[in-house]
CSV table of C-alpha atoms in Angstrom, one decimal:
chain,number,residue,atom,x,y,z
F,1,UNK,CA,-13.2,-17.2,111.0
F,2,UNK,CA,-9.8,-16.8,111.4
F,3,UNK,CA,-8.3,-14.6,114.2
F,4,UNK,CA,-6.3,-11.0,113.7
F,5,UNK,CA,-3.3,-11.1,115.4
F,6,UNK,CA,-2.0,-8.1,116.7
F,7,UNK,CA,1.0,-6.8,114.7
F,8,UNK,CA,4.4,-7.2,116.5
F,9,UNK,CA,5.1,-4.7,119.0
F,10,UNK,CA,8.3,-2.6,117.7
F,11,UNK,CA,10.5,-1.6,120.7
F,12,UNK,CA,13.5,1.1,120.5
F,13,UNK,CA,16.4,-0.2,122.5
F,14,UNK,CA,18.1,2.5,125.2
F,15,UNK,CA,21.5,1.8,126.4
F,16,UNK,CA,21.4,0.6,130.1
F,17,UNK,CA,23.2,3.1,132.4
F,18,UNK,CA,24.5,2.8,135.9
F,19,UNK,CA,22.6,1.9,138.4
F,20,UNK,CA,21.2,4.6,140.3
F,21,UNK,CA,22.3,5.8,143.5
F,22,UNK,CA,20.8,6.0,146.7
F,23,UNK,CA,19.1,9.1,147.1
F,24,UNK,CA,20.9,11.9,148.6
F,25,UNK,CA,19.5,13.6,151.9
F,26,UNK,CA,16.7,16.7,150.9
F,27,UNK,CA,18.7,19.5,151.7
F,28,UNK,CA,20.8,18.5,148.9
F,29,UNK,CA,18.6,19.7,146.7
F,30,UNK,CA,18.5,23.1,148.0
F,31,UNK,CA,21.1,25.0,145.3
F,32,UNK,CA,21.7,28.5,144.0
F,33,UNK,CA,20.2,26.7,141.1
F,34,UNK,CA,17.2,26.6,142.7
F,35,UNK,CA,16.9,29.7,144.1
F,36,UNK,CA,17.6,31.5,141.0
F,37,UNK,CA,15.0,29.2,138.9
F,38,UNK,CA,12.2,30.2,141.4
F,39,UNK,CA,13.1,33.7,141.5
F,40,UNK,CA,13.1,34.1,138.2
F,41,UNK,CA,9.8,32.7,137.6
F,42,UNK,CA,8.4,34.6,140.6
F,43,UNK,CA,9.8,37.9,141.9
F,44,UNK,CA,12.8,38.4,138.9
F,45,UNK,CA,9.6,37.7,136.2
F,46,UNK,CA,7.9,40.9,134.3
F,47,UNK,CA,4.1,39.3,134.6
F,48,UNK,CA,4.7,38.7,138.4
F,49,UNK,CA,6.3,42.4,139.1
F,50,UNK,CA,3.2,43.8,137.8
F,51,UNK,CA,1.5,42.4,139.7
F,52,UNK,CA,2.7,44.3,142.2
F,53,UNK,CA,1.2,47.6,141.2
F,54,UNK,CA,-2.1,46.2,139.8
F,55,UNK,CA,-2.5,44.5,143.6
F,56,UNK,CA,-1.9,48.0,144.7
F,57,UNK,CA,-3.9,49.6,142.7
F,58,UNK,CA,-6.9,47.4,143.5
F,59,UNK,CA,-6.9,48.6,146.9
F,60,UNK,CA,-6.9,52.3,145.5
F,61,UNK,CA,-3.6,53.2,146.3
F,62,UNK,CA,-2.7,56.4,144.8
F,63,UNK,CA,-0.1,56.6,141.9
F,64,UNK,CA,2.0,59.5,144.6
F,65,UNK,CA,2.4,57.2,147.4
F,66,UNK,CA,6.0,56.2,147.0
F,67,UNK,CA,4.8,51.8,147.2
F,68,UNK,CA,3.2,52.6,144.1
F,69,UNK,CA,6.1,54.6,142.4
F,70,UNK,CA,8.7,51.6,143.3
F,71,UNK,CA,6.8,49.0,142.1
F,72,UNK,CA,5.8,50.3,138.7
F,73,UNK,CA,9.9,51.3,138.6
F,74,UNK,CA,11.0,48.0,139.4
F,75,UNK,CA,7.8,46.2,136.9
F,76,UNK,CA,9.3,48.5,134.5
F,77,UNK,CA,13.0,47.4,134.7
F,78,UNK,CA,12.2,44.0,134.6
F,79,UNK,CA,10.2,44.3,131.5
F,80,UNK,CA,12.9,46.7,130.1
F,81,UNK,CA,15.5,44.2,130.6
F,82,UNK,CA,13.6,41.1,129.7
F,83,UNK,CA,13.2,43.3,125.9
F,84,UNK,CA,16.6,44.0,125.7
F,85,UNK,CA,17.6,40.0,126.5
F,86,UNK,CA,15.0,39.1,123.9
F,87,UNK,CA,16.8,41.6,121.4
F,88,UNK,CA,20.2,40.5,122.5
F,89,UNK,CA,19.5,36.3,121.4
F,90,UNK,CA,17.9,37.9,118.8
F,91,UNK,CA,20.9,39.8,117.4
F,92,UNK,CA,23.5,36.9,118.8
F,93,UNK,CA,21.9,33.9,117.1
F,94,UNK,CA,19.5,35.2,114.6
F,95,UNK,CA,15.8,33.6,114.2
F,96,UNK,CA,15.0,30.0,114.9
F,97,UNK,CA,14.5,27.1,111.8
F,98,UNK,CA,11.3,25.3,111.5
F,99,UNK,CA,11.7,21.8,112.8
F,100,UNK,CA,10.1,19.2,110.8
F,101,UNK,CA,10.8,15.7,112.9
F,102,UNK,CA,9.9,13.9,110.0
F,103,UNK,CA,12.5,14.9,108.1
F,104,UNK,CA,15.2,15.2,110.9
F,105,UNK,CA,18.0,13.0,111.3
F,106,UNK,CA,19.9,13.4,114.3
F,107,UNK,CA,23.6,12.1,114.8
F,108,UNK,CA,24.8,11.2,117.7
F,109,UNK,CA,28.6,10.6,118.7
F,110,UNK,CA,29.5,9.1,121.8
F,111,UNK,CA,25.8,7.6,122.6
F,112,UNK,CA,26.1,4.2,123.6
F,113,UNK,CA,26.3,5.6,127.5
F,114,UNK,CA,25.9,8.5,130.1
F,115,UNK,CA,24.5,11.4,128.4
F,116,UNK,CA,24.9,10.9,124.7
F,117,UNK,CA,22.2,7.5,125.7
F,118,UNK,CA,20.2,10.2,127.4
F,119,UNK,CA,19.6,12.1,124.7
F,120,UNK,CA,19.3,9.6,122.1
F,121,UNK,CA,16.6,8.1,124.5
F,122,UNK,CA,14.7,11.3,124.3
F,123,UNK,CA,14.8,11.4,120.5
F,124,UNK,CA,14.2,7.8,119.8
F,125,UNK,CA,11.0,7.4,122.3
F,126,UNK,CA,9.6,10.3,120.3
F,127,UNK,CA,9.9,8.2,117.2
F,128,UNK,CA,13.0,10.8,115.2
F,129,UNK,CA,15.7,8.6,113.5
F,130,UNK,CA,18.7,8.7,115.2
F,131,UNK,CA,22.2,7.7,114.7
F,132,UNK,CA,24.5,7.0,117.1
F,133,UNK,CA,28.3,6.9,116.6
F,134,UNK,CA,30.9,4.9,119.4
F,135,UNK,CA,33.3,2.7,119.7
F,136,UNK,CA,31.6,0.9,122.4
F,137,UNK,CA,28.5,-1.5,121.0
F,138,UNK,CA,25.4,-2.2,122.5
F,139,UNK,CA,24.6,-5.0,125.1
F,140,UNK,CA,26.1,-8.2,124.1
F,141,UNK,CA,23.8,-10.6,123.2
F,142,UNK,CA,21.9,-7.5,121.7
F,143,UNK,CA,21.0,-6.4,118.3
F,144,UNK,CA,22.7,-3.0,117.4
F,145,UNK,CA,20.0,-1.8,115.4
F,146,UNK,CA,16.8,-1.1,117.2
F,147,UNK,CA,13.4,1.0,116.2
F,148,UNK,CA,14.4,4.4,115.2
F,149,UNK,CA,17.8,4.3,117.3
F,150,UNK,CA,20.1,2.9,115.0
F,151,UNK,CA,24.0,2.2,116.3
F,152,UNK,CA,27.3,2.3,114.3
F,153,UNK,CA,30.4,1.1,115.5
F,154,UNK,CA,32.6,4.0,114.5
F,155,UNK,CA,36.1,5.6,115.9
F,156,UNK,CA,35.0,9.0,115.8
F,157,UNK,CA,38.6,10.1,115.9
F,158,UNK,CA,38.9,8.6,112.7
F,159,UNK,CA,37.7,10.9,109.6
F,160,UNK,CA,37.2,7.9,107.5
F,161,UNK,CA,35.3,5.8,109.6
F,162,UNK,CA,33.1,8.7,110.1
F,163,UNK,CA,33.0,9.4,106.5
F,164,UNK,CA,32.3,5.5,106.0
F,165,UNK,CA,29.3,5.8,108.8
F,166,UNK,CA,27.7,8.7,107.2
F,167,UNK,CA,27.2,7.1,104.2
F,168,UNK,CA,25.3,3.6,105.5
F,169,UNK,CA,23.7,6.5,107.6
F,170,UNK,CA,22.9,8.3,104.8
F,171,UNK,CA,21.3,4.9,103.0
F,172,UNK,CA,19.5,3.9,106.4
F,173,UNK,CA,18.2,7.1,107.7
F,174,UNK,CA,18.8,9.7,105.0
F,175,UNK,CA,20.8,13.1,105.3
F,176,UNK,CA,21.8,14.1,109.0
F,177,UNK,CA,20.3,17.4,109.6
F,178,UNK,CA,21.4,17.4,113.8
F,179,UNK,CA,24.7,16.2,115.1
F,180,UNK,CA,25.3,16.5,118.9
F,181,UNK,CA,29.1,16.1,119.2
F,182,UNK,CA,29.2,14.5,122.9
F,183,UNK,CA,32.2,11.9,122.6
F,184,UNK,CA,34.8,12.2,125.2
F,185,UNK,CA,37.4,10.6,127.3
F,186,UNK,CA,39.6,11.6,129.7
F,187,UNK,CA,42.8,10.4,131.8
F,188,UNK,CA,43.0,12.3,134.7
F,189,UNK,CA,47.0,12.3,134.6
F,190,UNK,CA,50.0,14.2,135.5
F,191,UNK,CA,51.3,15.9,132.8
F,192,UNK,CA,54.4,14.0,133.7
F,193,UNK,CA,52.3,11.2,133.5
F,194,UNK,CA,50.7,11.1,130.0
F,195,UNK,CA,52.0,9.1,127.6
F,196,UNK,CA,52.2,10.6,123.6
F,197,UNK,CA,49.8,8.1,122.8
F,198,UNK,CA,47.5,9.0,125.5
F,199,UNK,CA,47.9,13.2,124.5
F,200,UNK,CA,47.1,11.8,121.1
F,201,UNK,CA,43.9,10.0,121.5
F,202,UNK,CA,42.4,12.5,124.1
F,203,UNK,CA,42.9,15.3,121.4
F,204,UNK,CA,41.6,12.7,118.8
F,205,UNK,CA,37.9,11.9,120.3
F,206,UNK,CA,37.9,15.0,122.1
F,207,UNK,CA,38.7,17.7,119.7
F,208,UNK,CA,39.3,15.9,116.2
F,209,UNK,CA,36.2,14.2,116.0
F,210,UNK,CA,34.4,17.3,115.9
F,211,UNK,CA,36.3,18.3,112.8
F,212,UNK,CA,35.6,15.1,111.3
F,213,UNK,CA,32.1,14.7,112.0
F,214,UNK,CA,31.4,18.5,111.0
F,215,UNK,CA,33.3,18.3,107.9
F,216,UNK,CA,31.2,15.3,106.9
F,217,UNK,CA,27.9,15.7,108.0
F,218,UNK,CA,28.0,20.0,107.4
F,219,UNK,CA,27.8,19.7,103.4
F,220,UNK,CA,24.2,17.7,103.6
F,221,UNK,CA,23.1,20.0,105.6
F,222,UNK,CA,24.0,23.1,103.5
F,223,UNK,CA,21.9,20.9,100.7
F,224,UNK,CA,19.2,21.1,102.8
F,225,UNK,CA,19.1,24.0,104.0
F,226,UNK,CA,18.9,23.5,107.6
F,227,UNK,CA,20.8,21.9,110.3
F,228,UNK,CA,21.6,21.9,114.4
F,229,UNK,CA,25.7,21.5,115.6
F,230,UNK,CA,25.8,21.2,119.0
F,231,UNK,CA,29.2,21.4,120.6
F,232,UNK,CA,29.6,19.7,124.1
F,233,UNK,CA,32.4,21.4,125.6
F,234,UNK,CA,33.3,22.5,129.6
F,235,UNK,CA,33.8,24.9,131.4
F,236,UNK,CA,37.6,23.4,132.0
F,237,UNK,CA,37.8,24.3,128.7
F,238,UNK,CA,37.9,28.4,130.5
F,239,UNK,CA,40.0,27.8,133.3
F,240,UNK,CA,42.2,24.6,133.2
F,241,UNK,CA,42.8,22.1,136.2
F,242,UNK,CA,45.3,20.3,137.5
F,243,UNK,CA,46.2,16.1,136.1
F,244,UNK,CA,43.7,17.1,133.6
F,245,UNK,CA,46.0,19.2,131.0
F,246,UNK,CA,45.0,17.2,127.6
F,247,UNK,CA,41.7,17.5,128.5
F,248,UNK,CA,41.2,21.1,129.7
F,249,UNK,CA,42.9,21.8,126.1
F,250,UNK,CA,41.1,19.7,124.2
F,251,UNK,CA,37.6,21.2,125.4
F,252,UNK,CA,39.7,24.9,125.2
F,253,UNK,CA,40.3,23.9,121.4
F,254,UNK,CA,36.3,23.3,121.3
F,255,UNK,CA,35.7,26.7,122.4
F,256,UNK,CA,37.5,28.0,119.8
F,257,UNK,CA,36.2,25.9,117.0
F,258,UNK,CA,32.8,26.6,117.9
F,259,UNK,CA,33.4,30.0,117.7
F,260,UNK,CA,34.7,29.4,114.4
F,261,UNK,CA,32.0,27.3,113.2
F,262,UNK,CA,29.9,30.3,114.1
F,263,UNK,CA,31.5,33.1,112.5
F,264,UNK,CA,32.0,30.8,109.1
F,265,UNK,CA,28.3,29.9,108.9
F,266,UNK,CA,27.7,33.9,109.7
F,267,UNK,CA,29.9,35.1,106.9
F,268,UNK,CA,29.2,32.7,104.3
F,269,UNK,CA,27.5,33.0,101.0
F,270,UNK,CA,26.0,29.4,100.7
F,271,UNK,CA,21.7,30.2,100.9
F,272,UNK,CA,21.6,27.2,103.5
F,273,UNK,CA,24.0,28.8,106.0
F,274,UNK,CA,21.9,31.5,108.2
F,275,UNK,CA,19.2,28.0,108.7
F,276,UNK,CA,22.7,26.3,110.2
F,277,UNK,CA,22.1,26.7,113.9
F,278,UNK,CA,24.9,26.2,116.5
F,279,UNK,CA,24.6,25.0,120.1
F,280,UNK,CA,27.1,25.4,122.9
F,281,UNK,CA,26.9,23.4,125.6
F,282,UNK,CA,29.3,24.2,128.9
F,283,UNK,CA,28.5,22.2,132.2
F,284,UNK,CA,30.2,21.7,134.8
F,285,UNK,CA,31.6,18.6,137.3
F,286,UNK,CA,28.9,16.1,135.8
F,287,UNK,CA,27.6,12.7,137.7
F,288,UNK,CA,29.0,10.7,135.3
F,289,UNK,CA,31.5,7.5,135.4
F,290,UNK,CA,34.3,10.2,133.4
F,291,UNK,CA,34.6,12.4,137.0
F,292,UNK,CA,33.0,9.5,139.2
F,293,UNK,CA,34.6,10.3,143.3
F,294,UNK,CA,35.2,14.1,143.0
F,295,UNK,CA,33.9,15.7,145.0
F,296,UNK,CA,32.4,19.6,144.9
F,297,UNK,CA,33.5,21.9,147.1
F,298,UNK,CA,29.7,23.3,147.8
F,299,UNK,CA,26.7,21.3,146.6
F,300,UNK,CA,24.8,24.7,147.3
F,301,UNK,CA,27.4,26.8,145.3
F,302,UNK,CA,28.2,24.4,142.4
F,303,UNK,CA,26.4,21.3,141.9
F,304,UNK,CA,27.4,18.3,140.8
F,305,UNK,CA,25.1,18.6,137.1
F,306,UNK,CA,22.7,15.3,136.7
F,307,UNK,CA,23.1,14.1,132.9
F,308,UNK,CA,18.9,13.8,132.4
F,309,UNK,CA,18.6,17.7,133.5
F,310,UNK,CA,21.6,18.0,131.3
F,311,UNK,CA,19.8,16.0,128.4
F,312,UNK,CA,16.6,18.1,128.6
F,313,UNK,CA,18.0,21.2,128.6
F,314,UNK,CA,20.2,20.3,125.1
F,315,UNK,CA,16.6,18.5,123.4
F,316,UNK,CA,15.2,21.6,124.6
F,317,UNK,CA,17.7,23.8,122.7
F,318,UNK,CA,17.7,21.9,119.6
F,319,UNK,CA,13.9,21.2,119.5
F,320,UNK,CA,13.6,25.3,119.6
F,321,UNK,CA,15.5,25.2,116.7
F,322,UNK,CA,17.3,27.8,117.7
F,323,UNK,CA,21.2,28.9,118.5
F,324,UNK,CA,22.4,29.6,121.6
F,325,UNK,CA,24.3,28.1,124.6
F,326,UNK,CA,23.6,25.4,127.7
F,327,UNK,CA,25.7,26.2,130.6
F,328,UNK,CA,24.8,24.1,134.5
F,329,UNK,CA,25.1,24.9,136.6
F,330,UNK,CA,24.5,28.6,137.5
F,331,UNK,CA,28.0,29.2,138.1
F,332,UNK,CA,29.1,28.2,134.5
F,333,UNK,CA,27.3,31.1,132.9
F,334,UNK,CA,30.3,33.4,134.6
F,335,UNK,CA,33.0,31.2,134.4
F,336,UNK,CA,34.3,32.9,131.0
F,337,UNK,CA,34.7,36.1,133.1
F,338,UNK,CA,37.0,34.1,135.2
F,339,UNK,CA,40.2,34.9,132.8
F,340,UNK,CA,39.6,39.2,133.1
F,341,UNK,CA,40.2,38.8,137.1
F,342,UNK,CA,43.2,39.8,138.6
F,343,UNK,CA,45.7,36.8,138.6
F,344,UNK,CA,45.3,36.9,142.3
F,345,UNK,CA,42.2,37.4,142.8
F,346,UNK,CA,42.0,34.0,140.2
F,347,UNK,CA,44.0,32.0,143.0
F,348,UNK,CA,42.1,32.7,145.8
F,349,UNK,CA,38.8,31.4,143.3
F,350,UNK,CA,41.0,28.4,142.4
F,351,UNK,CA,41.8,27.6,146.1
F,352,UNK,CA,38.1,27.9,146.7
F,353,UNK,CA,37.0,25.7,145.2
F,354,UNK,CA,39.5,23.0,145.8
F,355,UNK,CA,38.7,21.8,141.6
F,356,UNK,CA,42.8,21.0,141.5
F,357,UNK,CA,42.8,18.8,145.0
F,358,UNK,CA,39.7,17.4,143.7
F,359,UNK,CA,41.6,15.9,140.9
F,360,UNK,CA,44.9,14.8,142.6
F,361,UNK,CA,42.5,12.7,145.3
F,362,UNK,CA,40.6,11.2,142.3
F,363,UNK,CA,44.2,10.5,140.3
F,364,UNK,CA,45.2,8.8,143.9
F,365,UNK,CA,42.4,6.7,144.2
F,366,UNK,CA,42.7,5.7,140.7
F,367,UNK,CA,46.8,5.0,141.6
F,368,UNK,CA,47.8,7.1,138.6
């Protein structure tokens, strides 16, 4: 009798990253970030504050004594503002769109490393076809095709590579219905320094490409009816810094487009457009190779963003299927209210937190 032989295991390739570092001492752990997640799953939550008075009550405390009155207040301003927070996404970014993952197609730009390899990781171990755009290529040696992660040499600054790539995408996957714009370089130059050519190209993958790829991919997704963009900004983009002037605009120019993007989709007549959803993402100094030796002026106040937390948190947004907007750490959430201080009160922020030295020892070490 002849023997079965077990089919052929199919493996998805993931882009190698760096090595990992030695881990960092404990106490680095202990952030704002922290803090605030455990608050608001303990003390800051609705269930847990009503606790409060139902513990109370147990122990037959009566509704007059003035513990009793405070802690059904305060249960009750917690579950008054967690409504109001529901109503507010509600009104901001509409309801969510069913995700069928057998019918997704997710696009990629910028994937062959750091976070865009993250995140094509998490989609590609979970079996959703996924297309990632670079001009980097796999491992040598390697084939660039792999499972359900399927890469395409492309120059996203280019509209008609993209527009060449979305069609071989088109006839290997099927119509994108997710594109996660993440490509992005950066010089970390004077302003003196820069050369047109470099100005150029930063504005090209950083800021271009998003026009490109959203011009191209956006029309399928009107056809069918539903879609994700997600725009991977910074929070630069708010507030500028020093030797990094093309890209602080470029990310700027992002905010702006997004915003656009948002308001077009909003106002316009297509059937597919209010199943469009838009994501945001802002972070801050990420542990990536791009920002590799700064180094953050308080690891408690701001820190340095890890690109898996990163990862989750944007798979976690798009798997919702929902709009909204991904800013880590803490601080990024209130960066945007950083341009309605007083200009002096701005400087003293900006000398705080040492963001511009930051980049003039990094352009140093780098001998630019």
């Amino acid at each position: 009798m002849p023997t079965q032989t077990q089919p052929p295991r199919q493996t998805i390739h993931i882009p190698k990253l760096p090595s990992q570092k030695p881990s960092p001492p404990w106490h680095t752990h202990l952030t704002i970030d922290l803090l605030s997640t455990v608050l608001r799953r303990s003390l800051f939550h609705p269930g847990f504050a009503w606790m409060i008075p139902l513990s109370l009550r147990a122990v037959t405390v009566p509704y007059e004594f003035l513990s009793m009155r405070l802690s059904i207040a305060y249960a009750s301003l917690l579950t008054l503002l967690y409504i109001l927070s529901y109503f507010n996404e509600r009104v901001a970014f509409g309801t969510a769109r069913e995700m069928d993952w057998e019918e997704e197609v997710v696009v990629i730009t910028g994937g062959a490393g750091g976070l865009g390899a993250l995140v094509a990781g998490f989609y590609g171990r979970r079996g959703v076809r996924v297309a990632v755009l670079d001009v980097k290529g796999v491992d040598e040696g390697e084939e660039e095709d792999d499972g359900d992660v399927k890469y395409y040499r492309c120059d996203v600054g280019d509209a008609e590579q993209v527009e060449a790539c979305a069609r071989q995408i088109r006839e290997d996957l099927g119509i994108p219905t997710i594109l996660i714009n993440n490509a992005a370089i950066i010089n970390a130059k004077s302003i003196l320094n820069l050369r047109p050519e470099e100005v150029e190209k930063t504005f090209r993958v950083n800021l271009l490409s998003h026009f490109h790829t959203i011009q191209t991919f956006l029309p399928g997704m009107l056809e069918e009816q539903r879609g994700t963009i997600v725009t991977v900004a910074s929070v630069l983009g708010h507030i500028g810094c020093a030797n990094l002037a093309d890209y602080t605009a470029s990310k700027a120019g992002l905010l702006a487009m997004h915003a656009s993007l948002r308001a077009e989709l909003h106002n316009s007549q297509h059937p597919g457009a209010p199943n469009i959803k838009t994501v945001l993402v802002s972070p801050g100094q990420l542990d990536t190779p791009l920002f590799a030796g700064m180094q953050t002026p308080s690891n408690f106040l701001a820190p340095v963003v890890q690109p898996v937390e990163l990862a989750k948190e944007i798979v976690r947004m798009v798997d919702s299927g929902s709009s909204g907007e991904v800013m880590m750490p803490l601080y990024a959430r209130w960066i945007p209210l950083h341009g309605v201080l007083p200009v002096g009160v701005q400087k003293v922020i900006r000398g705080w937190s040492r963001a511009d030295e930051a980049m003039l020892s990094l352009t140093r070490k780098k001998g630019l």
